[in-house]
Protein backbone atom coordinates (compact mmCIF):
# COMPACT_ATOMS: atom_id res chain seq x y z
CA MET A 1 -20.52 -12.84 -5.82
CA ARG A 2 -19.70 -16.32 -7.09
CA LYS A 3 -17.17 -16.93 -4.31
CA ARG A 4 -19.62 -15.69 -1.70
CA ALA A 5 -22.36 -17.96 -3.06
CA LEU A 6 -20.05 -21.00 -3.02
CA MET A 7 -19.07 -20.49 0.61
CA THR A 8 -22.59 -19.73 1.78
CA ALA A 9 -24.01 -22.81 0.08
CA ALA A 10 -21.33 -24.97 1.67
CA LEU A 11 -22.47 -23.98 5.17
CA VAL A 12 -25.15 -26.66 4.99
CA CYS A 13 -22.43 -29.31 4.86
CA ALA A 14 -20.51 -27.78 7.77
CA SER A 15 -23.58 -27.82 10.01
CA LYS A 16 -23.84 -31.62 9.77
CA ASP A 17 -20.57 -32.29 11.58
CA VAL A 18 -21.73 -31.41 15.09
CA GLY A 19 -21.84 -34.72 16.99
CA GLU A 20 -18.68 -36.00 18.57
CA ALA A 21 -16.54 -33.15 17.30
CA LYS A 22 -18.85 -30.60 18.92
CA ALA A 23 -18.59 -32.28 22.31
CA GLN A 24 -14.78 -32.29 22.07
CA ASN A 25 -14.59 -28.67 20.95
CA MET A 26 -16.74 -27.00 23.61
CA ALA A 27 -13.74 -25.43 25.35
CA LYS A 28 -11.81 -24.49 22.19
CA LYS A 29 -11.39 -20.82 21.36
CA ILE A 30 -10.56 -19.79 17.80
CA LEU A 31 -9.36 -16.35 16.72
CA VAL A 32 -10.61 -15.56 13.20
CA VAL A 33 -8.71 -12.77 11.44
CA ASP A 34 -9.92 -11.42 8.08
CA ASP A 35 -10.70 -7.96 6.73
CA ASP A 36 -13.80 -9.27 4.93
CA PRO A 37 -16.77 -9.29 7.38
CA HIS A 38 -18.65 -11.84 5.26
CA ILE A 39 -15.79 -14.34 5.46
CA ARG A 40 -15.54 -13.80 9.20
CA GLU A 41 -19.27 -14.46 9.46
CA VAL A 42 -19.03 -17.65 7.38
CA VAL A 43 -16.12 -19.00 9.41
CA MET A 44 -17.70 -18.04 12.73
CA PHE A 45 -20.95 -19.78 11.78
CA ALA A 46 -19.13 -22.98 10.81
CA LEU A 47 -16.95 -23.03 13.92
CA GLU A 48 -19.78 -22.28 16.34
CA LYS A 49 -21.81 -25.07 14.73
CA ALA A 50 -18.83 -27.33 15.50
CA GLY A 51 -18.98 -26.27 19.16
CA MET A 52 -16.11 -23.78 19.24
CA LYS A 53 -15.97 -20.28 20.65
CA VAL A 54 -14.92 -17.53 18.23
CA VAL A 55 -13.07 -14.25 18.68
CA GLN A 56 -12.77 -11.94 15.67
CA ALA A 57 -10.29 -9.36 14.40
CA GLU A 58 -10.45 -7.35 11.18
CA ASP A 59 -6.79 -6.53 10.62
CA GLY A 60 -3.30 -7.56 11.65
CA VAL A 61 -2.82 -5.01 14.41
CA LYS A 62 -6.08 -5.99 16.09
CA ALA A 63 -5.17 -9.65 15.58
CA LEU A 64 -2.04 -9.30 17.69
CA ALA A 65 -4.00 -7.53 20.42
CA ALA A 66 -6.73 -10.18 20.35
CA ALA A 67 -4.20 -13.01 20.45
CA ALA A 68 -2.60 -11.52 23.56
CA ALA A 69 -5.90 -10.81 25.29
CA SER A 70 -7.86 -13.97 24.49
CA THR A 71 -5.12 -16.67 24.35
CA PRO A 72 -6.84 -18.67 21.56
CA ASP A 73 -6.28 -22.37 20.95
CA LEU A 74 -5.86 -21.72 17.22
CA ILE A 75 -5.77 -18.75 14.85
CA VAL A 76 -7.40 -18.66 11.41
CA LEU A 77 -5.36 -15.95 9.73
CA ASP A 78 -5.95 -14.22 6.39
CA ILE A 79 -2.78 -13.27 4.52
CA SER A 80 -3.87 -10.12 2.64
CA MET A 81 -5.02 -7.52 5.18
CA PRO A 82 -4.59 -3.80 5.87
CA GLU A 83 -2.37 -2.41 8.61
CA LEU A 84 -0.35 -5.61 8.98
CA ASP A 85 -0.62 -8.64 6.69
CA GLY A 86 -1.01 -12.22 7.91
CA LEU A 87 2.60 -13.18 7.22
CA GLU A 88 3.86 -10.34 9.43
CA VAL A 89 1.34 -11.28 12.12
CA CYS A 90 2.61 -14.87 12.04
CA ARG A 91 6.24 -13.74 12.16
CA THR A 92 5.50 -11.59 15.20
CA LEU A 93 3.50 -14.28 17.01
CA ARG A 94 6.15 -16.92 16.46
CA LYS A 95 8.64 -14.87 18.49
CA THR A 96 6.71 -15.67 21.66
CA SER A 97 3.91 -18.14 20.86
CA ASP A 98 3.43 -21.62 19.41
CA THR A 99 -0.35 -21.20 19.01
CA PRO A 100 -1.38 -23.15 15.87
CA ILE A 101 -2.02 -20.98 12.80
CA LEU A 102 -4.12 -21.88 9.76
CA PHE A 103 -3.67 -19.44 6.89
CA LEU A 104 -6.47 -18.26 4.59
CA SER A 105 -5.62 -16.70 1.26
CA SER A 106 -7.14 -15.92 -2.12
CA ARG A 107 -3.73 -16.60 -3.64
CA ASP A 108 -3.23 -20.18 -4.75
CA GLU A 109 0.43 -19.86 -5.70
CA GLU A 110 2.63 -22.61 -4.25
CA ILE A 111 5.23 -20.06 -3.14
CA ASP A 112 2.68 -18.28 -0.94
CA LYS A 113 1.88 -21.54 0.83
CA ILE A 114 5.56 -22.30 1.32
CA ILE A 115 6.27 -18.86 2.79
CA GLY A 116 3.38 -19.20 5.23
CA LEU A 117 4.52 -22.63 6.38
CA GLU A 118 8.16 -21.55 6.59
CA LEU A 119 7.14 -18.73 8.92
CA GLY A 120 5.49 -21.22 11.27
CA GLY A 121 1.99 -21.84 9.93
CA ASP A 122 0.45 -25.25 10.53
CA ASP A 123 -1.82 -25.40 7.49
CA TYR A 124 -3.15 -23.38 4.55
CA VAL A 125 -6.60 -23.10 2.96
CA THR A 126 -7.28 -21.22 -0.29
CA LYS A 127 -10.37 -19.08 -0.88
CA PRO A 128 -13.07 -19.84 -1.86
CA PHE A 129 -13.10 -22.68 0.64
CA SER A 130 -15.51 -25.25 1.97
CA PRO A 131 -16.43 -24.43 5.59
CA ARG A 132 -16.68 -28.18 6.17
CA GLU A 133 -13.08 -28.69 5.05
CA LEU A 134 -11.95 -25.72 7.12
CA VAL A 135 -13.52 -27.21 10.26
CA ALA A 136 -11.95 -30.59 9.46
CA ARG A 137 -8.51 -29.04 9.12
CA ILE A 138 -8.92 -27.09 12.36
CA ASN A 139 -10.02 -30.25 14.18
CA ALA A 140 -6.99 -32.09 12.80
CA ILE A 141 -4.63 -29.40 14.10
CA LEU A 142 -6.33 -29.29 17.51
CA LYS A 143 -6.14 -33.08 17.72
CA ARG A 144 -2.39 -32.96 17.15
CA LYS A 145 -2.12 -30.30 19.86
CA ALA A 146 -4.30 -32.18 22.39
CA PRO A 147 -2.72 -33.38 25.66
CA ALA A 148 -1.31 -36.88 25.48
CA THR A 149 -2.96 -39.80 27.26
CA LYS A 150 -1.64 -41.17 30.53
CA SER A 151 -0.03 -44.09 28.69
CA ALA A 152 2.16 -41.74 26.68
CA LYS A 153 5.77 -41.38 27.79
CA THR A 154 8.96 -39.49 27.19
CA MET A 155 10.96 -40.50 24.13
CA ALA A 156 14.63 -39.80 23.53
CA HIS A 157 17.07 -40.26 20.69
CA GLY A 158 20.59 -38.89 20.80
CA ALA A 159 20.41 -35.35 22.11
CA ILE A 160 16.66 -35.03 21.52
CA THR A 161 14.01 -35.61 24.18
CA VAL A 162 10.26 -35.44 23.56
CA ASP A 163 7.74 -35.28 26.40
CA MET A 164 4.35 -36.44 25.14
CA ALA A 165 2.56 -35.34 28.33
CA SER A 166 3.64 -31.69 28.10
CA TYR A 167 3.87 -31.71 24.31
CA THR A 168 7.40 -30.34 24.33
CA ALA A 169 10.68 -31.17 22.64
CA SER A 170 14.15 -30.33 23.87
CA CYS A 171 17.69 -30.50 22.57
CA LEU A 172 20.62 -30.76 24.98
CA GLY A 173 18.31 -29.54 27.74
CA GLN A 174 17.08 -26.54 25.74
CA LYS A 175 13.40 -26.34 24.76
CA VAL A 176 12.75 -26.32 21.01
CA PRO A 177 9.51 -24.47 20.05
CA LEU A 178 7.71 -26.71 17.55
CA THR A 179 4.29 -26.16 16.03
CA ALA A 180 1.69 -28.91 16.44
CA THR A 181 2.41 -30.30 12.97
CA GLU A 182 6.18 -30.18 13.41
CA PHE A 183 5.87 -31.95 16.75
CA MET A 184 3.82 -34.82 15.29
CA LEU A 185 6.24 -35.24 12.39
CA LEU A 186 9.16 -35.46 14.81
CA VAL A 187 7.30 -37.93 17.06
CA THR A 188 6.52 -40.11 14.03
CA LEU A 189 10.21 -40.27 13.14
CA LEU A 190 11.23 -40.91 16.76
CA ARG A 191 8.85 -43.87 17.05
CA HIS A 192 10.58 -45.62 14.15
CA PRO A 193 14.19 -44.36 14.11
CA GLY A 194 15.39 -46.80 11.44
CA LYS A 195 12.50 -46.38 9.02
CA VAL A 196 12.55 -44.23 5.90
CA PHE A 197 9.15 -42.55 5.63
CA THR A 198 7.70 -41.46 2.32
CA ARG A 199 6.06 -38.04 2.22
CA ASP A 200 2.66 -39.73 1.96
CA GLU A 201 3.33 -41.72 5.14
CA LEU A 202 4.39 -38.59 7.01
CA MET A 203 1.33 -36.81 5.65
CA ASP A 204 -0.93 -39.54 7.02
CA GLN A 205 0.65 -39.22 10.46
CA ALA A 206 0.57 -35.44 10.64
CA TYR A 207 -2.78 -34.78 8.97
CA ASP A 208 -6.27 -36.21 9.14
CA GLY A 209 -6.86 -39.05 6.67
CA ASN A 210 -9.43 -36.98 4.74
CA ILE A 211 -7.03 -34.08 4.24
CA THR A 212 -4.48 -33.89 1.44
CA VAL A 213 -1.47 -31.60 1.33
CA SER A 214 1.33 -31.32 -1.21
CA ASP A 215 4.80 -32.83 -0.95
CA ARG A 216 6.15 -29.29 -0.77
CA THR A 217 4.15 -28.74 2.42
CA ILE A 218 5.85 -31.71 4.11
CA ASP A 219 9.24 -30.50 2.85
CA SER A 220 8.60 -27.07 4.38
CA HIS A 221 7.78 -28.56 7.78
CA ILE A 222 10.90 -30.73 7.65
CA ARG A 223 13.08 -27.70 6.82
CA ARG A 224 11.64 -25.81 9.78
CA ILE A 225 12.30 -28.71 12.15
CA ARG A 226 15.88 -28.94 10.93
CA GLY A 227 16.36 -25.20 11.26
CA LYS A 228 15.11 -25.11 14.84
CA PHE A 229 17.39 -27.92 15.97
CA THR A 230 20.34 -26.50 14.04
CA ALA A 231 19.84 -23.28 16.00
CA CYS A 232 20.35 -25.39 19.14
CA GLY A 233 23.60 -26.82 17.80
CA LEU A 234 22.20 -30.11 16.47
CA GLY A 235 22.58 -30.60 12.72
CA ASP A 236 21.89 -34.27 12.09
CA VAL A 237 18.20 -34.47 13.00
CA ILE A 238 16.39 -35.60 9.86
CA VAL A 239 18.11 -37.31 6.93
CA THR A 240 16.83 -37.10 3.34
CA ASN A 241 16.76 -40.33 1.35
CA HIS A 242 16.54 -38.92 -2.16
CA GLY A 243 13.69 -40.34 -4.20
CA ILE A 244 12.10 -41.92 -1.12
CA GLY A 245 11.58 -39.58 1.80
CA TYR A 246 12.96 -38.90 5.27
CA LYS A 247 14.25 -40.73 8.32
CA LEU A 248 15.56 -39.77 11.75
CA GLY A 249 19.22 -38.89 11.90
CA THR A 250 21.70 -39.76 14.67
CA CYS A 251 20.72 -36.56 16.54
CA GLN A 252 24.26 -36.25 17.84
């Protein structure tokens, strides 16, 4: 009851953020997956107040069907669910889709967050949550996934090419499927190939300024980027400067 009261009371805050963000979000479709109907209701209310359209699913099996049928712009995905849990849903989706995923979970263990991010999640929110923060995190992910402006251009370094217009990365001519967060981290490194970035600096580039994530979250994204390029035959993508952070490798 206490958790439910906290989330319901926080809806008042979420309803205030409807100006500019609402205008930008009118065409955005969000798939909300949770076996608790009250949580789905809370999230739907907050997202619709922010100008987004909402599709719902109550378990993992229905989530996969809804994702295929509705082609959402982002998925809010609970981890603990019947039929098929959120981690399995994410693993299945990542075989064919790069749709951004924000995990919800009542478990606050660091290892659970790491597993979710390692599987391809873009962000993680722990229950009970503030609907206002949830909307802010969703907006931050959608902003990273938004089409680039006309002034944006293709960037290249070694065997890596990034096309800002189509929001794609490739290695030796082969497309590398990056999530929105992974893409922005790679672009940040590409823009300053000689610079060593601290985790805080990378966090500022990949996340909204009002959102804080742990160092382990950044490390998980970096590991996934490395793994994806290694699978394409490119090992020297991101170099670790111990005690400082990360910089772009030779990409050869």
